[in-house]
Coordinates of N, CA and C in Angstrom, one line a residue:
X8 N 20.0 12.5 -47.6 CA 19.4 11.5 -46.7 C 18.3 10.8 -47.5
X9 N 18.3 9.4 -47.4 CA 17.2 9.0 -47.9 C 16.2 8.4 -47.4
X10 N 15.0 7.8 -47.9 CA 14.0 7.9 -47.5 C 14.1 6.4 -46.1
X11 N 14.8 5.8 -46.6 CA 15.2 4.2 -45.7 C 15.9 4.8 -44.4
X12 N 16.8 5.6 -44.6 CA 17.1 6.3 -43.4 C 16.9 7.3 -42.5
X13 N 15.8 7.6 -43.4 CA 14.8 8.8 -42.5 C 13.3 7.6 -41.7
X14 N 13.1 6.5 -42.2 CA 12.3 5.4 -41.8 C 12.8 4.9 -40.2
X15 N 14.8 4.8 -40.7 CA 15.0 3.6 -39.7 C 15.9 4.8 -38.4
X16 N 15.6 6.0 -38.5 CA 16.2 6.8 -37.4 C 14.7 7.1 -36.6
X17 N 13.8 7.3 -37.3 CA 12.2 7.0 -37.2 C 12.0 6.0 -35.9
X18 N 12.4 5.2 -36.6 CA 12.0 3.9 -35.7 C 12.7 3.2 -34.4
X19 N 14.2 3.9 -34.7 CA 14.7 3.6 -33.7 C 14.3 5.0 -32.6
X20 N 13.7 6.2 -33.0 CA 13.3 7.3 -31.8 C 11.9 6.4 -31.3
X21 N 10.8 5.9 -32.1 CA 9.8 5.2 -31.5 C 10.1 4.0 -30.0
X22 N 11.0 3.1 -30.4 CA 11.9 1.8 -29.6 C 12.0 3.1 -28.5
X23 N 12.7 3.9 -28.5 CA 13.2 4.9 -27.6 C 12.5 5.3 -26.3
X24 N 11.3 6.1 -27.2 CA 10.0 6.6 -26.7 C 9.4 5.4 -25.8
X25 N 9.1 4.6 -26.3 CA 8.4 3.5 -25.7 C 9.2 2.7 -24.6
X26 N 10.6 2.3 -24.4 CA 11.2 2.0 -23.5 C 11.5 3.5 -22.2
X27 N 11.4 4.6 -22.6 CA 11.3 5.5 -21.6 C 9.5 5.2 -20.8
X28 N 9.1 5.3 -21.8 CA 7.4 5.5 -21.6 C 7.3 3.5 -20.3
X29 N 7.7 2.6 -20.7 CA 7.8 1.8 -19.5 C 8.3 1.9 -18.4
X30 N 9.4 2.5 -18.3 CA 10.6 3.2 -17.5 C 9.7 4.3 -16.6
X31 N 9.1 4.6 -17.1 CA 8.5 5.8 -16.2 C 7.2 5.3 -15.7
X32 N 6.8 4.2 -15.9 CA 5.1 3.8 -15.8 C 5.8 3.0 -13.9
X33 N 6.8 2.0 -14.5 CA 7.6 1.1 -13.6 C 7.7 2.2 -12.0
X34 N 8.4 3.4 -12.7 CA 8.9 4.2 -11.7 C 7.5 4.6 -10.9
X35 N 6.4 4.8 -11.5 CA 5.2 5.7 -11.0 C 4.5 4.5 -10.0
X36 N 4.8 3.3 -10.6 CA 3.6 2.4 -9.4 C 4.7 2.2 -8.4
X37 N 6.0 2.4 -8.4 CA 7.0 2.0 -7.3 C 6.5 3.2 -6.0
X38 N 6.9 4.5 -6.6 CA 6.6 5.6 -6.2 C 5.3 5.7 -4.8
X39 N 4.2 5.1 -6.1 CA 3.1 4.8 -5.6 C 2.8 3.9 -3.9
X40 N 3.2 3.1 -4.6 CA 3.7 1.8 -3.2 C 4.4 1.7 -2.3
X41 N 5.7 2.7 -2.5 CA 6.2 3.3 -1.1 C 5.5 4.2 -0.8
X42 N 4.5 5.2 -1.4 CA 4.2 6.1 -0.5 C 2.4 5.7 0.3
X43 N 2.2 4.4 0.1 CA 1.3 3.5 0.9 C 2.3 3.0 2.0
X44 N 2.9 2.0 1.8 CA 3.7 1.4 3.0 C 4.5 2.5 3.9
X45 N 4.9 3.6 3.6 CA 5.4 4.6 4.1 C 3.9 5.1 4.9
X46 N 3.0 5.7 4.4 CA 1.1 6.0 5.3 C 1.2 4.6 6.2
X47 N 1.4 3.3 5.5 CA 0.3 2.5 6.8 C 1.4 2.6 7.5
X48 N 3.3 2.5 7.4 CA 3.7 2.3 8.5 C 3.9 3.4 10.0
X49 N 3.3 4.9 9.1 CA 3.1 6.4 10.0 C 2.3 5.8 11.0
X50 N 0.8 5.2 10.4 CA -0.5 5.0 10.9 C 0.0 4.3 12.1
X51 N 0.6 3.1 11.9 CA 0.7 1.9 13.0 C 1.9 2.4 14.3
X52 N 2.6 3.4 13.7 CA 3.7 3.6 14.5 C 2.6 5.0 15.9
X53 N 1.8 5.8 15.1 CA 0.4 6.6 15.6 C -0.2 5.6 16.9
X54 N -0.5 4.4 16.1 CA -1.3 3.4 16.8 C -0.3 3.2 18.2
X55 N 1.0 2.7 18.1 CA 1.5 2.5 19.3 C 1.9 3.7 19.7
X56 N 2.0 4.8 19.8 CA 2.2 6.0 20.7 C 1.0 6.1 21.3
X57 N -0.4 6.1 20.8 CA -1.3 6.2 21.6 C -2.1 5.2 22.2
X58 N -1.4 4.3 21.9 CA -1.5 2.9 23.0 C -1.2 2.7 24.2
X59 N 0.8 3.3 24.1 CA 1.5 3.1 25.0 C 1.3 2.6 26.4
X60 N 0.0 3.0 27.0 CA -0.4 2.6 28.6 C -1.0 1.3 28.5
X61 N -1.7 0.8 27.3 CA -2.3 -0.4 27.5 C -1.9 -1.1 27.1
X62 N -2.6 -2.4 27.0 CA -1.9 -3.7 26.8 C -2.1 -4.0 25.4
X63 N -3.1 -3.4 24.7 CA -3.5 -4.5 23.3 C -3.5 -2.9 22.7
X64 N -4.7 -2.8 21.4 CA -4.7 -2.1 20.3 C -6.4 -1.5 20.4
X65 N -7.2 -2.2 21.4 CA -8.7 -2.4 21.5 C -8.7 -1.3 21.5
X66 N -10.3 -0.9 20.8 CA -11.0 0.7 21.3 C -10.4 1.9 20.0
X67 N -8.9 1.8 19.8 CA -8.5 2.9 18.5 C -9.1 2.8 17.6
X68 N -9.5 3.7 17.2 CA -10.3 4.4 15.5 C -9.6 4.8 14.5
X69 N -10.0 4.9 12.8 CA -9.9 5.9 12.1 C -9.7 6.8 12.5
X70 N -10.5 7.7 13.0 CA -11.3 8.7 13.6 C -10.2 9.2 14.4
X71 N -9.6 8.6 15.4 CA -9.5 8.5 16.7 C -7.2 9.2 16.0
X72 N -7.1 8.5 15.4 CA -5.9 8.3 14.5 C -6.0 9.8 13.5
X73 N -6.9 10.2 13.2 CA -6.8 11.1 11.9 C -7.2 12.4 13.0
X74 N -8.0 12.3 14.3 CA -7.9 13.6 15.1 C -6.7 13.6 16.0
X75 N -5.7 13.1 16.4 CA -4.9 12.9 17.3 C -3.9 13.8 16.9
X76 N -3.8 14.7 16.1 CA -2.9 15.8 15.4 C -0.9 15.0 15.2
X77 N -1.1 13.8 14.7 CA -0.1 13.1 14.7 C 0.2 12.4 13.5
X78 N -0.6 12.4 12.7 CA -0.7 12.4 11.3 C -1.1 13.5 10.5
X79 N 0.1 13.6 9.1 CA 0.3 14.1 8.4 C -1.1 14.7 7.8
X80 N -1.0 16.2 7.3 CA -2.9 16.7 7.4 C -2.8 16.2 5.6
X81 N -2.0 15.6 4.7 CA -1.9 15.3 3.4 C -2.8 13.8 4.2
X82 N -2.7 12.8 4.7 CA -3.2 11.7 4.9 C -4.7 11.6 5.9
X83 N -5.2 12.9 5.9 CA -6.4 13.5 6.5 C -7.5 13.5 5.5
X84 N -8.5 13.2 5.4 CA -9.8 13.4 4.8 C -11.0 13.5 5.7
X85 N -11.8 14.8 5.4 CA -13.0 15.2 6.0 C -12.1 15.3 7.7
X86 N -11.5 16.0 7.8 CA -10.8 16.0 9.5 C -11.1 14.5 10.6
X87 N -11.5 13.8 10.0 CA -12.0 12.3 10.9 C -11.6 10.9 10.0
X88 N -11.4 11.0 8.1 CA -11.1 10.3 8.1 C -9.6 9.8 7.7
X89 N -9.4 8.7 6.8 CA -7.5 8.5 7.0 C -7.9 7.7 5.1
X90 N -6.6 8.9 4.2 CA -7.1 8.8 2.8 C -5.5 8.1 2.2
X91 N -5.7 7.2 1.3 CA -4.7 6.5 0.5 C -3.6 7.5 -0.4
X92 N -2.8 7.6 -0.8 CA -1.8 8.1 -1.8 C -2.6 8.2 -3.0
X93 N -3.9 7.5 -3.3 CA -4.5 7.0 -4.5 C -5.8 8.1 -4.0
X94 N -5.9 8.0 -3.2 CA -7.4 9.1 -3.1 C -8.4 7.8 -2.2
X95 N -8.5 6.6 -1.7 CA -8.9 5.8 -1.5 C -9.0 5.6 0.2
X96 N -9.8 5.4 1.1 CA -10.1 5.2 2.5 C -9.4 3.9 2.9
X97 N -8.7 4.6 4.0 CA -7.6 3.7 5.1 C -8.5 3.4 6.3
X98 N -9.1 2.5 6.4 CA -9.6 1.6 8.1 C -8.7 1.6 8.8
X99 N -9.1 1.8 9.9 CA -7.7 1.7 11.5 C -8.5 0.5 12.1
X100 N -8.3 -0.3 12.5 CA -9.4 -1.5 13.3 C -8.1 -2.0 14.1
X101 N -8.2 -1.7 15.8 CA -7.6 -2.2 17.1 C -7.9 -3.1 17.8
X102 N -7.1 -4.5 17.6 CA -7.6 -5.8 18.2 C -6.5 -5.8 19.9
X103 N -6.8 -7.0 20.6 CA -6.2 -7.0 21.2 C -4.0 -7.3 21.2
X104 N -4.3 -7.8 20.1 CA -2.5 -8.3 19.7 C -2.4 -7.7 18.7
X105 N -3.0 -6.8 17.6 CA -2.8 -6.3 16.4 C -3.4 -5.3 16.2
X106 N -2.6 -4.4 15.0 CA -3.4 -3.5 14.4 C -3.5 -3.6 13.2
X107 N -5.0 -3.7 12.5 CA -5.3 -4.2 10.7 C -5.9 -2.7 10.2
X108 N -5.0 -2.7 9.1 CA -6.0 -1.5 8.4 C -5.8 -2.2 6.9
X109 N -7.5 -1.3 6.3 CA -7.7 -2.1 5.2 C -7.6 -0.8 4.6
X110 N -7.0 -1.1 2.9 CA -6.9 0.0 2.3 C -8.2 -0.6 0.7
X111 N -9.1 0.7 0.8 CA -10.0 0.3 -0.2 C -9.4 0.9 -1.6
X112 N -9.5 0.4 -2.8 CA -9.2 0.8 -3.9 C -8.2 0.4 -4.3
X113 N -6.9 -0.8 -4.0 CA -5.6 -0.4 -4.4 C -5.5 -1.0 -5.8
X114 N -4.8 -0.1 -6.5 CA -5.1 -0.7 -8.1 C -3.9 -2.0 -8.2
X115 N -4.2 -2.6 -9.2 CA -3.9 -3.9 -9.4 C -2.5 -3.9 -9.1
X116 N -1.8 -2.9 -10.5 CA 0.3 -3.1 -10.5 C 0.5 -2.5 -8.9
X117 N -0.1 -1.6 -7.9 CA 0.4 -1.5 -7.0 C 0.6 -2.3 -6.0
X118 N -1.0 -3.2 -6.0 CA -1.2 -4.5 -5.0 C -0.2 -5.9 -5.4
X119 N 0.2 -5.8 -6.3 CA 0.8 -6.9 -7.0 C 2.6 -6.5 -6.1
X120 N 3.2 -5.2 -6.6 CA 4.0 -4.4 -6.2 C 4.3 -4.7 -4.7
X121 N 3.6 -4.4 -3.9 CA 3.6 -4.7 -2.8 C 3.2 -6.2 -2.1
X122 N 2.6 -6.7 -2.7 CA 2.7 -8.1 -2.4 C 4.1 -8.8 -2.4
X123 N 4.4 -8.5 -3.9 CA 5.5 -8.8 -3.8 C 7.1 -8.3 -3.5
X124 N 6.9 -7.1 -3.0 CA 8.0 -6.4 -2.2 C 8.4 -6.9 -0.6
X125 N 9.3 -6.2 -0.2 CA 9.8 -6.5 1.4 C 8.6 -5.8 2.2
X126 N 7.7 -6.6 3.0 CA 6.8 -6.3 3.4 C 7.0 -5.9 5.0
X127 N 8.4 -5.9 5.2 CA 8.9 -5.4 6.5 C 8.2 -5.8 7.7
X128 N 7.7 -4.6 8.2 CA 6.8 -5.2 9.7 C 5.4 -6.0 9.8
X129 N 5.2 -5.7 8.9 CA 3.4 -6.5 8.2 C 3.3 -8.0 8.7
X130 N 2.6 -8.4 9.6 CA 2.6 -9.8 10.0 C 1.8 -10.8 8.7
X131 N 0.7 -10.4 8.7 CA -0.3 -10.6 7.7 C -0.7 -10.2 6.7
X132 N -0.8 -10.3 5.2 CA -1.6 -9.5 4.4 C -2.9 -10.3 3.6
X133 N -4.2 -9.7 3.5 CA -5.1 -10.2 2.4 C -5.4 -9.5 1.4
X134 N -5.6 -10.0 0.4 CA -6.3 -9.3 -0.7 C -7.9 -9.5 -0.7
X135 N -8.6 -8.4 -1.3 CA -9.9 -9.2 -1.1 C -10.7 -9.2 -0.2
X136 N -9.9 -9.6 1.3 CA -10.7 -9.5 2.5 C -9.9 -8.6 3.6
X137 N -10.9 -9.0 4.6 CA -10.7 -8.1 6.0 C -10.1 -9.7 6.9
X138 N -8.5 -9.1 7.8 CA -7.6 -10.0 8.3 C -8.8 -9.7 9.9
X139 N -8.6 -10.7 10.6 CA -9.4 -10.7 12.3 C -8.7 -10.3 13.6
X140 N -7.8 -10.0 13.0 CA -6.3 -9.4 13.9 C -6.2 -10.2 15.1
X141 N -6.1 -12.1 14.5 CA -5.2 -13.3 15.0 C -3.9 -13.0 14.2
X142 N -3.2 -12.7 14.7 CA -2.0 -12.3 14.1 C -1.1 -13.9 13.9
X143 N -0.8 -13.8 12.2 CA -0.5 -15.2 11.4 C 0.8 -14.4 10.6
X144 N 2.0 -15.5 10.4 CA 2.9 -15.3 9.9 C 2.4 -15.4 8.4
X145 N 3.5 -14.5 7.7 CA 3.0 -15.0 6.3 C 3.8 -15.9 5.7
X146 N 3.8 -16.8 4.5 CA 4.1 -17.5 3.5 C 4.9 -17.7 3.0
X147 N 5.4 -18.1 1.7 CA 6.0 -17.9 0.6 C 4.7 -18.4 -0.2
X148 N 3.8 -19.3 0.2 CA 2.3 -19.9 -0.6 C 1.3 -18.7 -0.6
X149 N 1.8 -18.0 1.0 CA 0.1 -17.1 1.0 C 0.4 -16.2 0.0
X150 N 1.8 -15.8 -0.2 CA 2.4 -14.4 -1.1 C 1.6 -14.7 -2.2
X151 N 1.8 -16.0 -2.4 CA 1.6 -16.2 -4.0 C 0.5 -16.2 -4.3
X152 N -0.4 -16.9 -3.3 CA -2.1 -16.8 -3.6 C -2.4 -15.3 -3.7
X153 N -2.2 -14.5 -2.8 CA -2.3 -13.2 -2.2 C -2.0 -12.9 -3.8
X154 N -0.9 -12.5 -4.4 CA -0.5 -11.6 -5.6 C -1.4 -12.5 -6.8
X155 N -1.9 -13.5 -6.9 CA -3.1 -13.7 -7.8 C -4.4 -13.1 -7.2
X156 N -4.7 -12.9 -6.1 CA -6.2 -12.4 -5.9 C -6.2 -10.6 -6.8
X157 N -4.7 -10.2 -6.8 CA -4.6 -8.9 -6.9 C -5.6 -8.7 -8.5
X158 N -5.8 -7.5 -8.0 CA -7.1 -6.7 -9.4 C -7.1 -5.7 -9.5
X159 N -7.6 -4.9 -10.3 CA -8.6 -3.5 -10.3 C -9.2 -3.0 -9.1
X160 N -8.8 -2.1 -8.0 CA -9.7 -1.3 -7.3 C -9.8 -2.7 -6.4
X161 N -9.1 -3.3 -5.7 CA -9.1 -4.6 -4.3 C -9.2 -4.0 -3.3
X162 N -9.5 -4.5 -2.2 CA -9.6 -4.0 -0.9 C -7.9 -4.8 -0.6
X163 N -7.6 -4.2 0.1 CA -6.0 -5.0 1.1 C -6.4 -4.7 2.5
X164 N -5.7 -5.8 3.2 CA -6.0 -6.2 4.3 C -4.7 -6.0 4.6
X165 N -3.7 -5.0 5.7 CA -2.6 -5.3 6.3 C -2.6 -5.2 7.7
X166 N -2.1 -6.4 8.6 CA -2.2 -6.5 9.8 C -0.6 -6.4 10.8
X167 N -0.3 -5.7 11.6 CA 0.9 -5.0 12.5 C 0.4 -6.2 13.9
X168 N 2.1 -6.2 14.6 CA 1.9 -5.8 16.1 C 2.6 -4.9 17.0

């Protein structure tokens, strides 16, 4: 064996290494991002069972959601609050036509990820800010603005009815 061929079997295990090593980064923010949309959609589905008698969303808590023994005790923090896949705090806020929860921390490939995924029941999304839970169709423009606000550690704004 010589030394040219001990170089180029080298280099082709490096190419290797490194297309697994993306392969597996791809796979870990996907992972990531369904197991957020999978939490908010538990939360919201929470939100309408213990609504059921009323008319709107008014009055439900964090709080109120994370003691109701109806959420998973992995999505529990400090027994009162409601914790991200990431380690990061889930807001519950009950309007009268909607329910907005804001997730603090979401790192950038995941926010991006889900911006630009099937955002299923989600009426609204912001980056950046807190939605007023006037419940607004989304875009094909807001997507786009929305997946540029995306960053480092963003607040998201997702709004249900």
């Amino acid at each position: 064996v010589s030394l040219i061929e001990a170089l180029f079997v080298l280099g082709i295990m490096a190419v290797l290494l490194g297309m697994v090593m993306v392969l597996y980064s791809e796979n870990t923010i996907s992972i990531q991002a369904n197991a957020l949309e999978e939490e908010l959609n538990s939360i919201v589905n929470i939100g309408h069972q213990l609504n059921q008698s009323k008319s709107g969303y008014d009055g439900l808590t964090s709080t109120a959601i994370a003691e109701s023994g109806l959420l998973a005790s992995k999505y529990i923090k400090n027994q009162s609050g409601i914790v991200s896949p990431f380690g990061t705090t889930i807001n519950y806020y009950g309007y009268s036509e909607a329910i907005v929860l804001t997730v603090d921390g979401v790192p950038k490939a995941i926010c991006e990820k889900i911006v630009s995924s099937n955002l299923g029941a989600i009426q609204s999304l912001s980056v950046g800010g807190v939605l007023d839970g006037n419940v607004d169709d989304i875009t094909t423009s807001d997507l786009k603005t929305e997946l540029n606000m995306c960053g480092d550690n963003v607040l998201m704004s997702f709004e249900y009815r």
